[in-house]
XYZ file of C-alpha atoms in Angstrom:
343
model
C -0.468 -7.431 2.657
C -2.264 -10.611 3.646
C -3.309 -12.646 1.699
C -0.782 -11.426 -0.885
C -1.223 -11.360 -4.643
C -2.788 -13.888 -7.021
C -1.888 -13.981 -10.716
C -3.957 -15.956 -13.206
C -3.960 -16.536 -16.965
C -5.144 -18.953 -19.677
C -2.683 -21.083 -21.611
C -2.823 -20.863 -25.406
C -2.532 -24.641 -25.904
C -1.977 -27.541 -23.496
C 0.948 -26.115 -21.571
C 1.693 -27.218 -18.021
C 3.987 -25.898 -15.291
C 6.762 -28.386 -14.564
C 8.240 -26.530 -11.600
C 8.075 -23.115 -9.968
C 10.189 -20.996 -7.604
C 9.145 -17.899 -5.675
C 5.432 -18.668 -5.945
C 3.080 -21.622 -6.267
C -0.036 -22.590 -8.204
C -3.181 -22.927 -6.104
C -4.235 -26.173 -7.845
C -2.357 -29.042 -9.433
C -5.190 -29.993 -11.758
C -5.464 -33.281 -13.676
C -1.952 -34.629 -14.243
C -3.020 -38.265 -14.786
C -1.124 -38.588 -18.091
C 2.201 -38.084 -16.302
C 3.603 -41.172 -14.571
C 7.271 -40.600 -13.722
C 7.517 -36.890 -12.992
C 4.391 -35.084 -11.789
C 4.147 -31.422 -12.912
C 3.570 -28.591 -10.495
C 0.284 -27.683 -12.228
C -1.675 -29.020 -15.192
C -4.493 -26.461 -15.056
C -5.357 -24.768 -18.338
C -6.127 -21.566 -16.434
C -3.729 -21.679 -13.451
C -3.716 -19.222 -10.567
C -0.387 -18.504 -8.894
C -0.062 -17.081 -5.379
C 2.761 -15.455 -3.474
C 4.674 -17.524 -0.929
C 3.929 -16.932 2.740
C 6.526 -15.180 4.919
C 9.150 -17.595 6.168
C 9.028 -19.853 3.108
C 12.050 -22.194 2.764
C 15.056 -20.470 1.241
C 15.309 -22.967 -1.634
C 11.773 -21.988 -2.748
C 12.444 -18.243 -2.791
C 13.425 -16.183 -5.813
C 14.462 -12.553 -5.530
C 11.663 -10.077 -6.373
C 10.020 -12.492 -8.795
C 8.859 -15.979 -9.516
C 10.062 -18.259 -12.284
C 9.045 -21.638 -13.596
C 9.488 -24.256 -16.287
C 6.753 -24.783 -18.863
C 6.196 -28.024 -20.690
C 4.116 -29.437 -23.584
C 4.584 -26.240 -25.568
C 6.794 -27.602 -28.301
C 10.475 -27.050 -28.911
C 10.581 -23.997 -31.161
C 9.446 -20.397 -31.195
C 6.826 -21.307 -33.801
C 5.034 -23.739 -31.501
C 5.096 -21.603 -28.353
C 2.168 -19.199 -28.059
C 1.562 -16.340 -25.648
C -0.872 -16.997 -22.802
C -3.820 -14.624 -22.505
C -6.504 -13.300 -20.133
C -4.073 -12.252 -17.406
C -5.624 -11.117 -14.151
C -4.055 -9.892 -10.945
C -5.734 -9.895 -7.557
C -3.991 -8.048 -4.762
C -5.251 -7.871 -1.189
C -8.321 -6.287 -2.787
C -9.873 -5.521 -6.197
C -8.865 -2.750 -8.588
C -6.162 -4.362 -10.756
C -6.266 -4.881 -14.525
C -3.661 -6.417 -16.840
C -2.699 -5.789 -20.436
C -1.742 -8.430 -23.017
C 1.505 -10.377 -22.828
C 4.410 -9.040 -24.901
C 7.431 -10.997 -26.051
C 10.758 -9.818 -24.611
C 14.329 -11.142 -25.094
C 14.535 -14.706 -23.807
C 15.766 -15.122 -20.264
C 19.171 -16.717 -19.722
C 19.049 -19.192 -16.830
C 22.197 -20.246 -14.967
C 22.666 -23.880 -14.005
C 23.013 -24.757 -10.322
C 26.809 -24.626 -10.503
C 26.486 -21.212 -12.215
C 28.979 -22.226 -14.921
C 26.559 -22.664 -17.798
C 23.700 -20.597 -19.224
C 20.545 -22.103 -20.654
C 18.288 -20.059 -22.895
C 14.547 -19.967 -22.234
C 12.418 -20.833 -25.252
C 10.337 -17.702 -24.784
C 9.936 -14.934 -22.217
C 7.158 -12.377 -21.960
C 6.145 -9.411 -19.845
C 2.680 -8.440 -18.653
C 1.905 -5.030 -17.170
C -0.809 -4.814 -14.508
C -1.980 -1.521 -13.019
C -4.089 -0.482 -10.048
C -7.044 1.877 -10.292
C -8.726 3.301 -7.232
C -11.911 3.793 -9.275
C -12.012 0.116 -10.222
C -11.389 -0.903 -6.619
C -14.245 1.095 -5.108
C -16.516 3.995 -5.921
C -15.702 5.469 -2.497
C -12.332 6.368 -0.930
C -10.927 4.123 1.792
C -9.244 6.851 3.860
C -9.750 10.438 4.949
C -7.780 13.296 6.515
C -8.427 15.349 9.655
C -6.572 18.546 10.594
C -5.618 20.553 13.681
C -3.086 23.187 14.756
C -1.560 24.661 17.903
C -2.906 28.113 17.047
C -6.554 27.027 16.991
C -8.883 25.116 19.298
C -10.752 23.884 16.243
C -10.191 20.334 15.014
C -11.369 19.755 11.464
C -12.545 16.170 11.274
C -12.966 13.958 8.240
C -15.935 14.864 6.043
C -19.167 13.063 6.919
C -19.635 9.895 4.861
C -16.150 10.434 3.383
C -15.913 6.734 2.563
C -19.621 6.182 1.933
C -22.513 5.755 4.351
C -24.247 2.920 2.573
C -22.385 0.452 4.821
C -23.288 2.017 8.139
C -25.411 -1.011 9.007
C -22.302 -3.229 9.013
C -20.136 -1.161 11.368
C -19.725 -1.903 15.071
C -19.432 0.312 18.114
C -16.502 0.084 20.518
C -18.598 -1.748 23.113
C -20.056 -4.231 20.606
C -20.261 -7.857 21.781
C -18.528 -9.098 18.640
C -15.372 -7.272 19.711
C -15.292 -9.241 22.946
C -14.344 -12.344 20.938
C -10.707 -13.248 20.722
C -9.068 -11.484 17.765
C -7.479 -14.742 16.604
C -10.845 -16.479 16.403
C -12.174 -13.611 14.304
C -9.451 -14.265 11.723
C -9.935 -18.030 11.827
C -13.638 -17.722 11.106
C -13.071 -15.314 8.251
C -12.347 -16.157 4.642
C -8.846 -15.773 3.222
C -9.745 -12.137 2.624
C -11.788 -11.233 5.715
C -14.764 -8.961 5.318
C -14.226 -5.520 6.845
C -15.389 -4.996 10.399
C -15.333 -1.227 10.712
C -15.727 0.864 13.801
C -18.795 3.088 13.556
C -17.651 6.626 12.756
C -19.197 9.562 10.942
C -16.776 9.010 8.043
C -16.811 5.162 7.862
C -13.254 4.967 6.537
C -10.780 2.159 7.063
C -7.984 4.641 7.810
C -7.825 8.217 9.045
C -4.700 10.351 8.627
C -4.373 13.239 11.090
C -2.099 16.196 10.296
C -1.338 18.432 13.283
C 0.714 21.626 13.036
C 2.558 21.271 16.323
C 5.211 23.998 16.641
C 6.450 27.119 14.909
C 10.056 28.149 15.547
C 12.140 30.962 14.118
C 13.690 28.937 11.299
C 11.753 25.667 11.487
C 8.256 24.322 11.981
C 7.050 20.904 13.142
C 4.150 18.676 12.097
C 2.804 15.560 13.783
C 1.324 12.849 11.552
C -0.848 10.049 12.940
C -2.391 7.158 10.982
C -5.345 5.418 12.657
C -6.842 2.075 11.586
C -10.622 1.614 12.041
C -10.834 -1.933 10.636
C -11.000 -4.612 13.358
C -10.061 -7.381 10.916
C -7.198 -5.939 8.912
C -3.528 -5.272 9.620
C -1.761 -3.070 7.069
C 1.687 -4.541 6.471
C 4.408 -2.420 4.846
C 2.022 0.532 4.666
C 2.940 3.730 2.827
C 1.741 7.332 3.076
C 2.291 9.846 0.271
C 1.835 13.536 1.030
C 1.983 16.584 -1.204
C 3.002 19.852 0.477
C 5.220 22.696 -0.835
C 7.560 22.638 2.193
C 8.489 18.982 1.739
C 11.355 20.359 -0.340
C 13.040 21.216 2.966
C 12.511 18.225 5.256
C 15.116 18.402 8.033
C 14.217 15.365 10.133
C 11.556 12.641 10.276
C 11.510 11.077 13.736
C 9.637 7.749 13.691
C 8.975 7.031 10.011
C 11.212 6.466 7.027
C 10.977 9.162 4.367
C 11.757 9.298 0.656
C 11.146 12.304 -1.622
C 9.245 11.558 -4.826
C 10.452 13.520 -7.843
C 8.239 12.842 -10.865
C 9.322 16.260 -12.136
C 12.942 17.066 -11.310
C 12.279 20.769 -10.803
C 9.418 20.171 -8.327
C 10.067 18.619 -4.912
C 6.750 18.881 -3.086
C 5.810 15.195 -2.681
C 7.244 12.549 -0.392
C 6.507 9.029 0.831
C 6.483 8.055 4.501
C 6.678 4.395 5.538
C 7.356 2.400 8.697
C 10.660 1.366 10.244
C 11.258 -2.356 9.745
C 10.214 -4.451 12.770
C 9.132 -1.277 14.611
C 6.092 0.389 13.041
C 5.861 -1.009 9.498
C 2.778 -2.929 10.676
C -0.358 -0.838 11.244
C -2.348 -3.001 13.629
C -6.082 -3.559 13.383
C -8.465 -1.146 15.120
C -8.048 -0.849 18.845
C -5.573 0.649 21.313
C -2.585 -0.351 19.148
C -4.190 0.499 15.825
C -2.158 3.612 15.104
C 1.325 4.782 14.117
C 2.669 8.311 14.402
C 5.696 10.468 13.809
C 6.814 14.084 13.694
C 8.378 15.956 10.800
C 10.679 18.962 11.168
C 10.894 21.265 8.146
C 13.042 24.317 7.511
C 11.192 27.462 6.536
C 11.481 29.164 3.207
C 10.732 32.678 4.419
C 9.633 33.731 0.946
C 6.758 31.257 0.940
C 6.116 30.146 4.531
C 2.869 31.229 6.155
C 0.319 29.850 8.579
C -2.524 31.739 6.939
C -5.211 30.401 4.593
C -4.458 26.772 5.357
C -0.988 26.839 3.756
C 0.431 24.572 6.498
C -1.912 21.693 5.613
C -1.296 19.096 2.886
C -2.598 19.445 -0.652
C -3.089 15.710 -1.244
C -2.705 12.576 0.854
C -2.538 8.939 -0.302
C -2.537 5.854 1.911
C -1.368 2.614 0.261
C -1.935 4.193 -3.139
C -5.517 5.349 -2.493
C -6.232 9.068 -2.403
C -7.707 10.145 0.922
C -10.570 12.628 1.131
C -9.577 16.007 2.572
C -11.947 18.427 4.324
C -13.179 21.503 2.467
C -10.570 24.317 2.587
C -13.038 26.748 4.178
C -13.249 24.403 7.201
C -9.494 24.351 7.904
C -8.288 25.664 11.296
C -7.437 29.257 10.419
C -4.783 31.507 11.918
C -6.475 34.609 13.299
C -5.229 37.969 12.100
C -2.643 39.440 14.463
C -2.232 36.135 16.359
C 1.371 35.560 17.487
C 2.423 32.127 16.266
C 6.195 32.375 16.679
C 7.733 30.049 19.263
C 11.307 30.982 20.109
C 13.776 28.418 21.417
C 16.815 28.954 23.575
């Protein structure tokens, strides 16, 4: 997502970056001592950013970035591990461990006929924590069903109500400005401009039990963006539900089962179709994506009672969304006929 990731660290000695592919340092720093060839960056604590979409092909590097480091000596005894790694994604919440030495990378020459050995290679593991990112969730879940007139909305203040003085109503004057100018006036990471709702979340996920057939049942999933300054690119939605072990068809999203435990298949990831709905637009008429999911019934477990048809957990872009209390779910009344037969 815009503005992409930023990776920073502190060199152990006086190392510099001669050249880099797949990413670039934000500052060159003081390279006055170099006369013939100017390094890519001479900063002692460089920050490296992802390339923008559409970067020249000769600057790209598959799934990674690589670079040449200078002034670090010519043996393993003189090269030291950098430290103080930090990773900034589109938002806060990331932390990095120390660098660890791994087998040196073999680099092919341009003609791909000769291998050159790197002096040293290292790996750094960075992880994301929702608790470090924010003390409040960023998304919530609402529920409805064909067998009930009741719509269970997101919990009040699901994403915190301390920011309700910064939200805007749909008829606010600030929304009459051109959307492009809003982005131009913002920083690289624009401050949220949320629509005023009772939940004050950036994203709401709606799960609607749409149809119940003899051997199948159908769910409609909608994802709504309430942030007027943020597009979610390459979004992902993870859902936990016991009947995801029998997904028959997903109509407008891509779907991939997640199997952390081989014997349990109750969790799956939904994501957008490339160039169709993989971009969740900012709040407004186009700020939503939706699809339907057809699942085959396991008659030993399937029921519409006691909220069984609703998800157990929902995650949007890695953040867990707040669900309503189970006692507020749309309930199937006793004796209510919920079978829809098809020809």
